[in-house]
Short mmCIF file of C-alpha atoms in Angstrom, two decimals:
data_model
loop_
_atom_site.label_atom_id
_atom_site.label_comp_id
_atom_site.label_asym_id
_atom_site.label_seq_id
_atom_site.Cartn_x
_atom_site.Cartn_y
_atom_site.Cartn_z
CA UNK A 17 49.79 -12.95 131.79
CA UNK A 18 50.74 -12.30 128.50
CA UNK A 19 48.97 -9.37 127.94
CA UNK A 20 50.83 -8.03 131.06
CA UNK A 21 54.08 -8.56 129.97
CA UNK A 22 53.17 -6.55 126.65
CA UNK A 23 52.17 -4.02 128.18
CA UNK A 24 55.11 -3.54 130.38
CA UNK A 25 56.94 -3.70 127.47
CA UNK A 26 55.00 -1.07 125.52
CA UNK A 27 54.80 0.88 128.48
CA UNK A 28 59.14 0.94 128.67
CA UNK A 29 59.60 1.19 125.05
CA UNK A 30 57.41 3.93 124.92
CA UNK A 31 60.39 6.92 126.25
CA UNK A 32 62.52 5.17 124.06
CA UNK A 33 60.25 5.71 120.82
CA UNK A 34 59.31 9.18 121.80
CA UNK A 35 63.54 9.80 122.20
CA UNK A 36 64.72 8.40 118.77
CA UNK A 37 61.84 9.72 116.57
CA UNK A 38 61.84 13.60 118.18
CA UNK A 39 58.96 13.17 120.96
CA UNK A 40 55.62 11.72 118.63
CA UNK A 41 52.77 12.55 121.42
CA UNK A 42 50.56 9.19 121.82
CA UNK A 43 47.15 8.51 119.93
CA UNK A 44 44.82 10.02 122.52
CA UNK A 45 46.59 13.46 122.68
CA UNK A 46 47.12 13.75 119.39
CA UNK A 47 44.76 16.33 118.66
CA UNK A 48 45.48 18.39 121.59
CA UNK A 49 49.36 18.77 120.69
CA UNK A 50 48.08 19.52 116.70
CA UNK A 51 45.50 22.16 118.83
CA UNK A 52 48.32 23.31 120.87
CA UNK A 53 50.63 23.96 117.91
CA UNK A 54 47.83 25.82 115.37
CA UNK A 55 47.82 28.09 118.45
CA UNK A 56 51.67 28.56 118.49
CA UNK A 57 51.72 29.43 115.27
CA UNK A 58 49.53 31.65 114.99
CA UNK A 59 51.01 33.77 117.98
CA UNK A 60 53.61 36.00 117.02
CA UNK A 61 56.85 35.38 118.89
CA UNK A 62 58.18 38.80 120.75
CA UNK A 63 61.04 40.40 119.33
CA UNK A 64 63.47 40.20 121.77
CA UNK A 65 63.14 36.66 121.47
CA UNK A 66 65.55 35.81 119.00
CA UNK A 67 66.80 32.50 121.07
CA UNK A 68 63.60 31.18 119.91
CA UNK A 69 64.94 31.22 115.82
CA UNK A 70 68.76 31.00 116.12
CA UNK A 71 71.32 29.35 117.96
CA UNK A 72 74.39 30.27 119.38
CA UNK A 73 77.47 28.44 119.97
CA UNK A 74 79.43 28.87 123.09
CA UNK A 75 82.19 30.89 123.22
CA UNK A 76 84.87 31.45 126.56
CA UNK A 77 83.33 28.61 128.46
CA UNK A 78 79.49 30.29 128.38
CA UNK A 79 76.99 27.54 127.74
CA UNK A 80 74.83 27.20 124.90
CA UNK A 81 71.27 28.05 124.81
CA UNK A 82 68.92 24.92 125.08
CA UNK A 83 66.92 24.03 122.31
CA UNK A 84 63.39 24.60 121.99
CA UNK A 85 61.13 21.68 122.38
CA UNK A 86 57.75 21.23 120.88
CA UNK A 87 57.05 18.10 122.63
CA UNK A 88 55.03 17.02 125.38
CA UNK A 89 57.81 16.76 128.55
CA UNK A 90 57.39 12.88 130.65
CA UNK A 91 59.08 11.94 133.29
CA UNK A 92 61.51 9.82 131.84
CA UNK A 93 62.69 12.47 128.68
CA UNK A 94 62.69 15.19 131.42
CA UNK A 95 65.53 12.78 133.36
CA UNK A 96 67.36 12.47 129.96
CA UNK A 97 67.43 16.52 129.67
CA UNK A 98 68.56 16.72 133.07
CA UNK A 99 71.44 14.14 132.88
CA UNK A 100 72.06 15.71 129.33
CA UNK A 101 72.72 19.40 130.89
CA UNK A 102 74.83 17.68 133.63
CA UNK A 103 76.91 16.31 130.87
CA UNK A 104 77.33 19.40 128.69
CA UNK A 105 78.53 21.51 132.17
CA UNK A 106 80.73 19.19 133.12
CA UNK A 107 82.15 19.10 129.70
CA UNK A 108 82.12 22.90 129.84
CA UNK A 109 83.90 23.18 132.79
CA UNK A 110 86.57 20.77 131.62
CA UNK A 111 87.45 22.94 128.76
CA UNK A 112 87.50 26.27 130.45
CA UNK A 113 89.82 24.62 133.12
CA UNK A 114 92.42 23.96 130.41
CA UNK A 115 93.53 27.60 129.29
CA UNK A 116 95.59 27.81 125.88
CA UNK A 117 99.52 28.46 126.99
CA UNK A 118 100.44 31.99 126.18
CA UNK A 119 103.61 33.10 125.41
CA UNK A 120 105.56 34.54 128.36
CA UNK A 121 106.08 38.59 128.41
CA UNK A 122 108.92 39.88 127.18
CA UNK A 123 111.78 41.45 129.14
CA UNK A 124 112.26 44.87 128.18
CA UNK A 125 116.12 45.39 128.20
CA UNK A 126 116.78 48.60 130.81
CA UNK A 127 118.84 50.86 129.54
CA UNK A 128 122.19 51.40 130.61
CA UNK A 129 121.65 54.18 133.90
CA UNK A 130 123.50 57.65 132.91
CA UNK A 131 126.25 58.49 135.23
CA UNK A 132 125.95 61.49 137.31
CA UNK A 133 127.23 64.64 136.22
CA UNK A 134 130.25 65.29 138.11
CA UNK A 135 129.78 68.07 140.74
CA UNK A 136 131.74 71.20 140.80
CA UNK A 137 133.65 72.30 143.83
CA UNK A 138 133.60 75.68 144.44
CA UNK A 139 137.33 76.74 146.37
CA UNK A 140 137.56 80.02 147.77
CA UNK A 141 140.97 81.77 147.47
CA UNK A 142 142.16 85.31 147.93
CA UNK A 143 141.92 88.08 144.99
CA UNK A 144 145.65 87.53 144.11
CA UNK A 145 145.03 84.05 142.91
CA UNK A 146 142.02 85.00 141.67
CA UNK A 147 143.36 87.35 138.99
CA UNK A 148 146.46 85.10 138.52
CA UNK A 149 143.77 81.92 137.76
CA UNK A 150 142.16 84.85 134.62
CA UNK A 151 145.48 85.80 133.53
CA UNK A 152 146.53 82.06 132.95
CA UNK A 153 143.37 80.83 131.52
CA UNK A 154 143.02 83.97 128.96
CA UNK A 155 146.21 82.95 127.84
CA UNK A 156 145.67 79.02 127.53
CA UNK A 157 142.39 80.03 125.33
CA UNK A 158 144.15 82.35 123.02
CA UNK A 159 147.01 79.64 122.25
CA UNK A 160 144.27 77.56 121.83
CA UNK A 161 142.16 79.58 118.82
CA UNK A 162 142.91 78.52 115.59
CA UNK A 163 145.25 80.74 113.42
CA UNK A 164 143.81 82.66 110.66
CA UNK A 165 144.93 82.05 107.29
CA UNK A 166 144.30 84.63 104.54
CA UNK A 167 143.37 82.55 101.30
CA UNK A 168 143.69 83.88 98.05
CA UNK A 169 139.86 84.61 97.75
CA UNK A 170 139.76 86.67 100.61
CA UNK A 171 142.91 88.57 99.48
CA UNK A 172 141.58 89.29 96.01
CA UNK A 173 138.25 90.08 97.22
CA UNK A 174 139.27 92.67 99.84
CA UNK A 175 141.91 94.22 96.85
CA UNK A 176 139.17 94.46 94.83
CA UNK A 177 136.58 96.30 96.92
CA UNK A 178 139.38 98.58 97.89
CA UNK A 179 140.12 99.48 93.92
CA UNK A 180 136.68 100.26 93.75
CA UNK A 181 136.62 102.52 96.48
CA UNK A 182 133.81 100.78 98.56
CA UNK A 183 135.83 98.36 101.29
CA UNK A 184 135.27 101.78 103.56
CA UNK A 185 131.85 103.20 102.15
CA UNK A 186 129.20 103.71 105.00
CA UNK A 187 126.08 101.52 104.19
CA UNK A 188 123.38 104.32 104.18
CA UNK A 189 119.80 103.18 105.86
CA UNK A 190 117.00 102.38 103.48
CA UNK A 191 114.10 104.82 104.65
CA UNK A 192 110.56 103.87 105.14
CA UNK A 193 108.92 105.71 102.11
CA UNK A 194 105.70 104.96 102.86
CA UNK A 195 105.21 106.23 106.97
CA UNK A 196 103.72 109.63 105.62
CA UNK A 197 100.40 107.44 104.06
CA UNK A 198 99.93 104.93 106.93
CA UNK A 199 96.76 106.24 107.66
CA UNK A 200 95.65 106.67 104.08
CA UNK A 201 93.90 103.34 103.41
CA UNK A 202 94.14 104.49 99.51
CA UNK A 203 97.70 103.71 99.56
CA UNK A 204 97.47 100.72 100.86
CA UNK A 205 100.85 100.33 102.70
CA UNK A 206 100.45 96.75 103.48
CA UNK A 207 100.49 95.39 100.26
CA UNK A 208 102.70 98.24 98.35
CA UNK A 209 105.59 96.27 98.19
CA UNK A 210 103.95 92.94 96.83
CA UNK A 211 102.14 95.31 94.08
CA UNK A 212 105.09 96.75 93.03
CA UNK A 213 107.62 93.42 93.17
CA UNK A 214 104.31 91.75 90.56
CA UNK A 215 104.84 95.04 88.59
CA UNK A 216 108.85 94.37 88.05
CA UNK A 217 107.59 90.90 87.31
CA UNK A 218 105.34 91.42 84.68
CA UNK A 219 107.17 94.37 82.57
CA UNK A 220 108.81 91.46 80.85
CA UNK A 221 106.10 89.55 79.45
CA UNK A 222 104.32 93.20 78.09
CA UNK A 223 107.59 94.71 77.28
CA UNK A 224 106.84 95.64 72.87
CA UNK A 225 109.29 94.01 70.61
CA UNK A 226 112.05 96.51 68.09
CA UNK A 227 109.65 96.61 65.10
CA UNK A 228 110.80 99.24 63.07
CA UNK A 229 113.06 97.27 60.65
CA UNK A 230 109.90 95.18 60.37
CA UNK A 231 107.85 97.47 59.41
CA UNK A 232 107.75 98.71 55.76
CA UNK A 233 105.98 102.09 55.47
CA UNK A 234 106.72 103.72 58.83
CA UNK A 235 110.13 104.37 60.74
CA UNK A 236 111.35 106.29 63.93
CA UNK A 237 111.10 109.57 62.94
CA UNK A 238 107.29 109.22 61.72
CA UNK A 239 106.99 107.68 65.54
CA UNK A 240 108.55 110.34 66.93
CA UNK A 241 105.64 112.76 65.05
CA UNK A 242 102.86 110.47 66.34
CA UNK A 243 104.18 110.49 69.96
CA UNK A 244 104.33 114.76 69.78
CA UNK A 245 100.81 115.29 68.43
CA UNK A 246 99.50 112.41 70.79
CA UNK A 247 100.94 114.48 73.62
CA UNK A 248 99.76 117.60 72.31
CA UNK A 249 95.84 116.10 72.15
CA UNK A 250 96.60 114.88 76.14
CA UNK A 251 97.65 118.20 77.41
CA UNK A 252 94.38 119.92 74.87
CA UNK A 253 91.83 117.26 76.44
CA UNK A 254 93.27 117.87 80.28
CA UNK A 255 93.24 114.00 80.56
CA UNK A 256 94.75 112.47 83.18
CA UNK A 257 98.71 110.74 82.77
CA UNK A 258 97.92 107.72 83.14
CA UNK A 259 96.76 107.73 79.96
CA UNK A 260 99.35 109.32 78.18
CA UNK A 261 101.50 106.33 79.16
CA UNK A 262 98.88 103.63 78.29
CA UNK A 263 98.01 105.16 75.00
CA UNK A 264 102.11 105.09 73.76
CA UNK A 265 101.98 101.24 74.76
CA UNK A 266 99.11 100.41 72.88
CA UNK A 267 100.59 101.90 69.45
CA UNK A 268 104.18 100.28 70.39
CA UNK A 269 102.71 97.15 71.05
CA UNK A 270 100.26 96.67 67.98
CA UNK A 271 102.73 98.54 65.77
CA UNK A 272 105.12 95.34 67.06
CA UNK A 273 102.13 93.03 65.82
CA UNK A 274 100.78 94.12 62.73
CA UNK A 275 102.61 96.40 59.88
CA UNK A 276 100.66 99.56 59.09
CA UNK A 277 100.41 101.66 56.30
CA UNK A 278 101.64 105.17 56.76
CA UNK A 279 98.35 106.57 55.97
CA UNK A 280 96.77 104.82 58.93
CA UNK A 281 99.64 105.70 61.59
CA UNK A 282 97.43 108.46 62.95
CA UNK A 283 94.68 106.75 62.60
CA UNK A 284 96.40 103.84 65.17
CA UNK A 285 97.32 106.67 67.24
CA UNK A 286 93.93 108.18 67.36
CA UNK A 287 92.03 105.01 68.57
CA UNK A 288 94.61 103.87 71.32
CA UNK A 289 93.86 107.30 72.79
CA UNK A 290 90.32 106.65 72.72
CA UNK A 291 90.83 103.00 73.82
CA UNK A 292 93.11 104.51 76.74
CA UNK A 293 90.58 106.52 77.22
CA UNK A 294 87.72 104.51 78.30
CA UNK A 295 90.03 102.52 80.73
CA UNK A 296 91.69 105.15 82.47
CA UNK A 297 89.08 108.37 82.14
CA UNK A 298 86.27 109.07 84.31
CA UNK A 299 84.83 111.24 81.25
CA UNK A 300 86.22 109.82 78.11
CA UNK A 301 86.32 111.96 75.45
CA UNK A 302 83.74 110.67 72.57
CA UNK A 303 84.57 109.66 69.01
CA UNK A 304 83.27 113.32 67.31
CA UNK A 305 85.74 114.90 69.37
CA UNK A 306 88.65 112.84 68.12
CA UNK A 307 87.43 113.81 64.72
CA UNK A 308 87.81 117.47 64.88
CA UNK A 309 91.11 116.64 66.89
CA UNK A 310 92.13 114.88 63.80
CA UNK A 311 90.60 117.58 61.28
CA UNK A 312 88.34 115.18 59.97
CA UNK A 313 90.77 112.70 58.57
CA UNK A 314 89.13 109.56 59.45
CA UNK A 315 85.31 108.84 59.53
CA UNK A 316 83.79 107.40 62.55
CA UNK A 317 83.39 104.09 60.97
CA UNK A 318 87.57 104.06 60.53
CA UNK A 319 88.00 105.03 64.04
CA UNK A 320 85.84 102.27 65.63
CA UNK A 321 87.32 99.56 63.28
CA UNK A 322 90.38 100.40 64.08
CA UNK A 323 89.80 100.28 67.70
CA UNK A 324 87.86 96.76 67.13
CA UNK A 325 91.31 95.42 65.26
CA UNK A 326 93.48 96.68 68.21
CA UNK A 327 92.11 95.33 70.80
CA UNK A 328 91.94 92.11 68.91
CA UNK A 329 95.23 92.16 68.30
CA UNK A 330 96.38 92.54 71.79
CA UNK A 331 93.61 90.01 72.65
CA UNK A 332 92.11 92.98 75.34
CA UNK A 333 94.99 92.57 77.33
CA UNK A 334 95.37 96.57 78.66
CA UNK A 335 96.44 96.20 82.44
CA UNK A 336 100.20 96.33 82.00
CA UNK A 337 103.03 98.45 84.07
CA UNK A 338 103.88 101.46 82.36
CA UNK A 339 106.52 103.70 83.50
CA UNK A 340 103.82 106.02 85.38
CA UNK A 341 103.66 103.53 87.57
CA UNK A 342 107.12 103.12 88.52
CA UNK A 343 107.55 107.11 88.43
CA UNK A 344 105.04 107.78 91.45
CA UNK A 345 106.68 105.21 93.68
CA UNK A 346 109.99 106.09 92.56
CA UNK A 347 109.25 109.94 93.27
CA UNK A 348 108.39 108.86 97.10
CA UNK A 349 112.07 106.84 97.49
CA UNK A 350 113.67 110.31 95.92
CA UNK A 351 112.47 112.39 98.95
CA UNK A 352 111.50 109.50 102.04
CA UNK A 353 109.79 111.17 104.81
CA UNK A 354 109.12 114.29 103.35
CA UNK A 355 106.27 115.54 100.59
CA UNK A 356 107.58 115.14 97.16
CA UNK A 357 109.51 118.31 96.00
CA UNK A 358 107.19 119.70 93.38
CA UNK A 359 110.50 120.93 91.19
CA UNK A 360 111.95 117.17 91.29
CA UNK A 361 108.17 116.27 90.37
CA UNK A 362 107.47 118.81 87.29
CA UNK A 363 111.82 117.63 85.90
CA UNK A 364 111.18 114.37 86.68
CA UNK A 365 108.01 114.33 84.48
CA UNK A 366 109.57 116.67 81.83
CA UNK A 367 112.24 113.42 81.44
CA UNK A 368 109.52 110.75 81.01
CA UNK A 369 107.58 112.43 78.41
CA UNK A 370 110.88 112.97 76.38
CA UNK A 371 111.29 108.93 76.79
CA UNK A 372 108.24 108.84 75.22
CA UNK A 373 109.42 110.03 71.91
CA UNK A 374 112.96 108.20 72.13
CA UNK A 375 112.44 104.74 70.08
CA UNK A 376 115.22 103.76 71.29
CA UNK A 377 114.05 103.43 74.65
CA UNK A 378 110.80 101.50 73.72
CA UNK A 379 112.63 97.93 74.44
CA UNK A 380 113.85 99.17 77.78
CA UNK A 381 111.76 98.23 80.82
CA UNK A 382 108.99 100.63 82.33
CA UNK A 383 111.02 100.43 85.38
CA UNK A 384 114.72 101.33 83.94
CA UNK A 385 112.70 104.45 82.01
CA UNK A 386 111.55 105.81 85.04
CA UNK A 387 114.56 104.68 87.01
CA UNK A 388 116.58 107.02 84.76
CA UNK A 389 113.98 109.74 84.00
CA UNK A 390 114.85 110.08 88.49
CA UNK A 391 118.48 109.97 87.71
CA UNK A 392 118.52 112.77 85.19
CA UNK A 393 116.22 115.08 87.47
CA UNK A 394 118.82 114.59 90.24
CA UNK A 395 121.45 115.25 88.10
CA UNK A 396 119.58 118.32 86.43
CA UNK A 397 118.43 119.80 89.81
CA UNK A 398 122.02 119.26 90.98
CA UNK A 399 120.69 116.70 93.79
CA UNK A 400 123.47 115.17 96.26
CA UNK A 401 123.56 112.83 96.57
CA UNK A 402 122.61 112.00 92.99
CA UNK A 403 121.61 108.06 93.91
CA UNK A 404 121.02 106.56 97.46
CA UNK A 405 120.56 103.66 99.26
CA UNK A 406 116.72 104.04 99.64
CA UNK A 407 116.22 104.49 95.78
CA UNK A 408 118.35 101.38 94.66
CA UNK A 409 116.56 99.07 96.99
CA UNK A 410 112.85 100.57 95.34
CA UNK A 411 114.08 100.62 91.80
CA UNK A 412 116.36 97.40 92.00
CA UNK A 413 119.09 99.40 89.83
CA UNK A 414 122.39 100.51 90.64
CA UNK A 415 123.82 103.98 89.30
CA UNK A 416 125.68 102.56 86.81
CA UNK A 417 122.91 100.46 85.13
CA UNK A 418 121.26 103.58 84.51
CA UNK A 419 124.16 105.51 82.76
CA UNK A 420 122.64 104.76 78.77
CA UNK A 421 118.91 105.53 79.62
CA UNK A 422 120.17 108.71 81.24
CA UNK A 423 122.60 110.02 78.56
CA UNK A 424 119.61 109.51 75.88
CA UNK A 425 117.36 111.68 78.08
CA UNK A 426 120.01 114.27 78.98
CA UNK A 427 120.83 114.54 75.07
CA UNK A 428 117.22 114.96 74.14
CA UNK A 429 116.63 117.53 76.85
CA UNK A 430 119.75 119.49 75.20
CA UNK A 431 118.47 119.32 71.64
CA UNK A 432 115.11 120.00 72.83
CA UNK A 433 115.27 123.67 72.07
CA UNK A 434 115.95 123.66 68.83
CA UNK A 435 113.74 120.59 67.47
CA UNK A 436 111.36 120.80 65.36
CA UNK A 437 109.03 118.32 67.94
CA UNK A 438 109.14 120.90 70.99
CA UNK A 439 105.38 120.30 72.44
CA UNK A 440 106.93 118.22 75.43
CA UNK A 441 109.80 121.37 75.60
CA UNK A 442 107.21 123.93 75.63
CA UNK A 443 104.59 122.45 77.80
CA UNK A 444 107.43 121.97 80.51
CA UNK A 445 108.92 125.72 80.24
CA UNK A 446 105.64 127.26 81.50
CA UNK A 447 105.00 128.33 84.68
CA UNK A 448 102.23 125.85 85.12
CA UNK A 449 104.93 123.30 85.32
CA UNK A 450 108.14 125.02 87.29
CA UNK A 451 109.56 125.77 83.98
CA UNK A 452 112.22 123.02 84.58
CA UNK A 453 112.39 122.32 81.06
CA UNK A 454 114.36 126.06 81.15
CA UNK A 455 117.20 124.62 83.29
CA UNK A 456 120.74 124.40 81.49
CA UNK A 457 120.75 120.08 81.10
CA UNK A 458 123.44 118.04 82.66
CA UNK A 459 126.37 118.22 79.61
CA UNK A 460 128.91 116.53 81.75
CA UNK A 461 127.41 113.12 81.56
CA UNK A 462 127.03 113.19 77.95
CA UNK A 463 131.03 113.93 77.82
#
């Protein structure tokens, strides 16, 4: 009897034991479970398994995953899962049936409903009240216009344009220079007027200092030597004007830098030309041929150090605006829409070589030079009228900015024939060149 009642008591303390200690398998199946388990562990779990490594709480009332159980399942621990599910859904539920209080929407204020536009009544009368409705309301709206009051600005302005002559001048069209060459892809019209607007731009940083006072040895009139004979060589060698132009920049500009002896001042002059020479010739002209220009003064050797120390001293910096430049586009705005006269051409050119040997005009822009070297040809060639519309809006100068340029070239064209320096005079009274430099110069501005 005894031994009955222990085992009934083993036999209900037994779920009990296997509960509190996490499900230890009894004697006799102990080596099957430690079998069963070797096994398990040696299988490889699939990968989509995951559940089988980590848990998940619930979240938004889902329930949680159950655990995995590496026990042997009875009959009483299988009722204690069961009733432990029940318990976790009902707790579940319970939750989710209690939702968190969320704040109420709020109440977009309507705006305030625009009243209708009021409608317009059309009344049909006869034409007599018709025209006596205009008459009355022209009236009301010029009583109703403000009154114009003449301040003293306005007075002394319009006094003012009327002493100069100009409150009644026509404004004259600006004319497209440029419509002749549309289909030359050389001149390339689209971009003409940026090129040119960079040109006016950078004159001012090239622009050569007044150096003569600085210099010791040399002064204008040995300048004014230089600048024939270098103009001389250019019309001997056929080269083209371009160079001309760059090769009298180069000597103002290092001449500006450096003082020079006055035994070297044709040597400077010699190797800017050949300098000018290799940037703006297609066939330069070679060192031996500047020496027998030069009657043998200076070796090779002198020539090419020379040209080494002036291009160091300008630190290689030859792409500048010279007044050739500004002459060719200023030629077009003289005659717009028509070929350039060859006359105003050939005068025109006679003017800007004589700039060439003016010192005075070295500090003066590239684009006043040529602006003026126009001016006088017009004024020369008896051109009406002598400055228009078109050509201050291309040169950016008015007629009486040019007026001290102009009387420096029309005084040089008038001593001209009876200078001692009279290569540009003669080169320009051939027939080669419309012997312009034979017309009788333009006194009266001088007066």
């Amino acid at each position: 009897m005894a031994t009955r009642n222990h085992n009934a008591a083993a036999a209900a303390a037994a779920p009990q034991l296997h509960h509190n200690r996490g499900g230890v398998p009894a004697l006799g199946k102990q080596k099957a479970v430690a079998a069963g388990r070797a096994d398990a562990m040696n299988r490889r779990a699939p990968l989509g398994d995951i559940g089988n490594y980590v848990s998940v709480r619930a979240t938004d009332g889902k329930p949680e995953p159950q655990e995995q159980v590496n026990r042997p399942v009875t009959r009483s621990f299988g009722a204690q899962l069961v009733k432990n599910a029940q318990a976790n859904a009902a707790a579940n539920k319970q939750n989710a049936a209690i939702a968190p209080a969320r704040p109420a929407p709020r109440l977009e204020r309507k705006a305030p409903a625009k009243p209708p536009p009021p409608e317009h009544v059309i009344e049909i009368s006869s034409d007599s009240d018709q025209s006596k409705t205009q008459s009355e309301s022209s009236a009301s709206s010029v009583r109703s216009r403000k009154k114009v009051i003449n301040t003293l600005t306005s007075v002394l302005s319009a006094r003012s344009k009327a002493a100069c002559g100009i409150a009644d001048k026509p404004r004259q069209a600006i004319e497209d220079i440029d419509k002749l060459d549309v289909n030359n892809e050389l001149a390339v019209v689209d971009y003409i007027e940026d090129i040119y607007a960079f040109y006016k731009t950078a004159q001012h940083e090239s622009r050569p200092r007044d150096y003569i006072d600085a210099q010791v040895e040399i002064n204008s009139k040995m300048r004014a030597i230089l600048a024939d004979w270098i103009i001389e060589v250019h019309h001997k060698f056929e080269l083209m004007p371009e160079t001309l132009y760059l090769t009298m920049y180069i000597i103002d500009q290092y001449l500006s830098l450096q003082p020079v002896l006055r035994r070297e001042l044709q040597l400077v002059g010699v190797s800017a030309m050949l300098i000018a020479c290799k940037y703006e010739e297609i066939w330069a002209p070679e060192v031996n041929d500047f020496i027998l220009i030069s009657d043998s003064a200076y070796t090779r050797e002198q020539i090419l150090s020379m040209e080494k120390g002036i291009l160091n001293r300008l630190e290689w910096n030859l792409t500048v605006p010279t007044s050739y430049m500004f002459l060719v586009r200023f030629l077009k705005a003289a005659s717009p829409g028509i070929k350039i006269d060859k006359e105003m051409e050939n005068m025109v050119f006679f003017f800007a070589e004589l700039s060439l040997m003016q010192y005075g005009l070295v500090t003066h822009l590239p684009s006043m030079v040529a602006a003026s070297a126009v001016y006088a040809a017009r004024l020369t060639l008896k051109k009406s009228p002598l400055w228009t519309d078109t050509l201050e809006h291309h040169t950016g100068f008015r007629e009486s900015e040019l007026m001290e340029c102009t009387k420096m070239l029309v005084s040089a064209h008038l001593t001209a024939p009876e200078s001692k320096l009279r290569v540009v005079y003669k080169k320009y009274s051939s027939e080669q060149f419309g012997g312009v430099a034979l017309r009788p110069p333009a006194v009266e501005i001088c007066k």
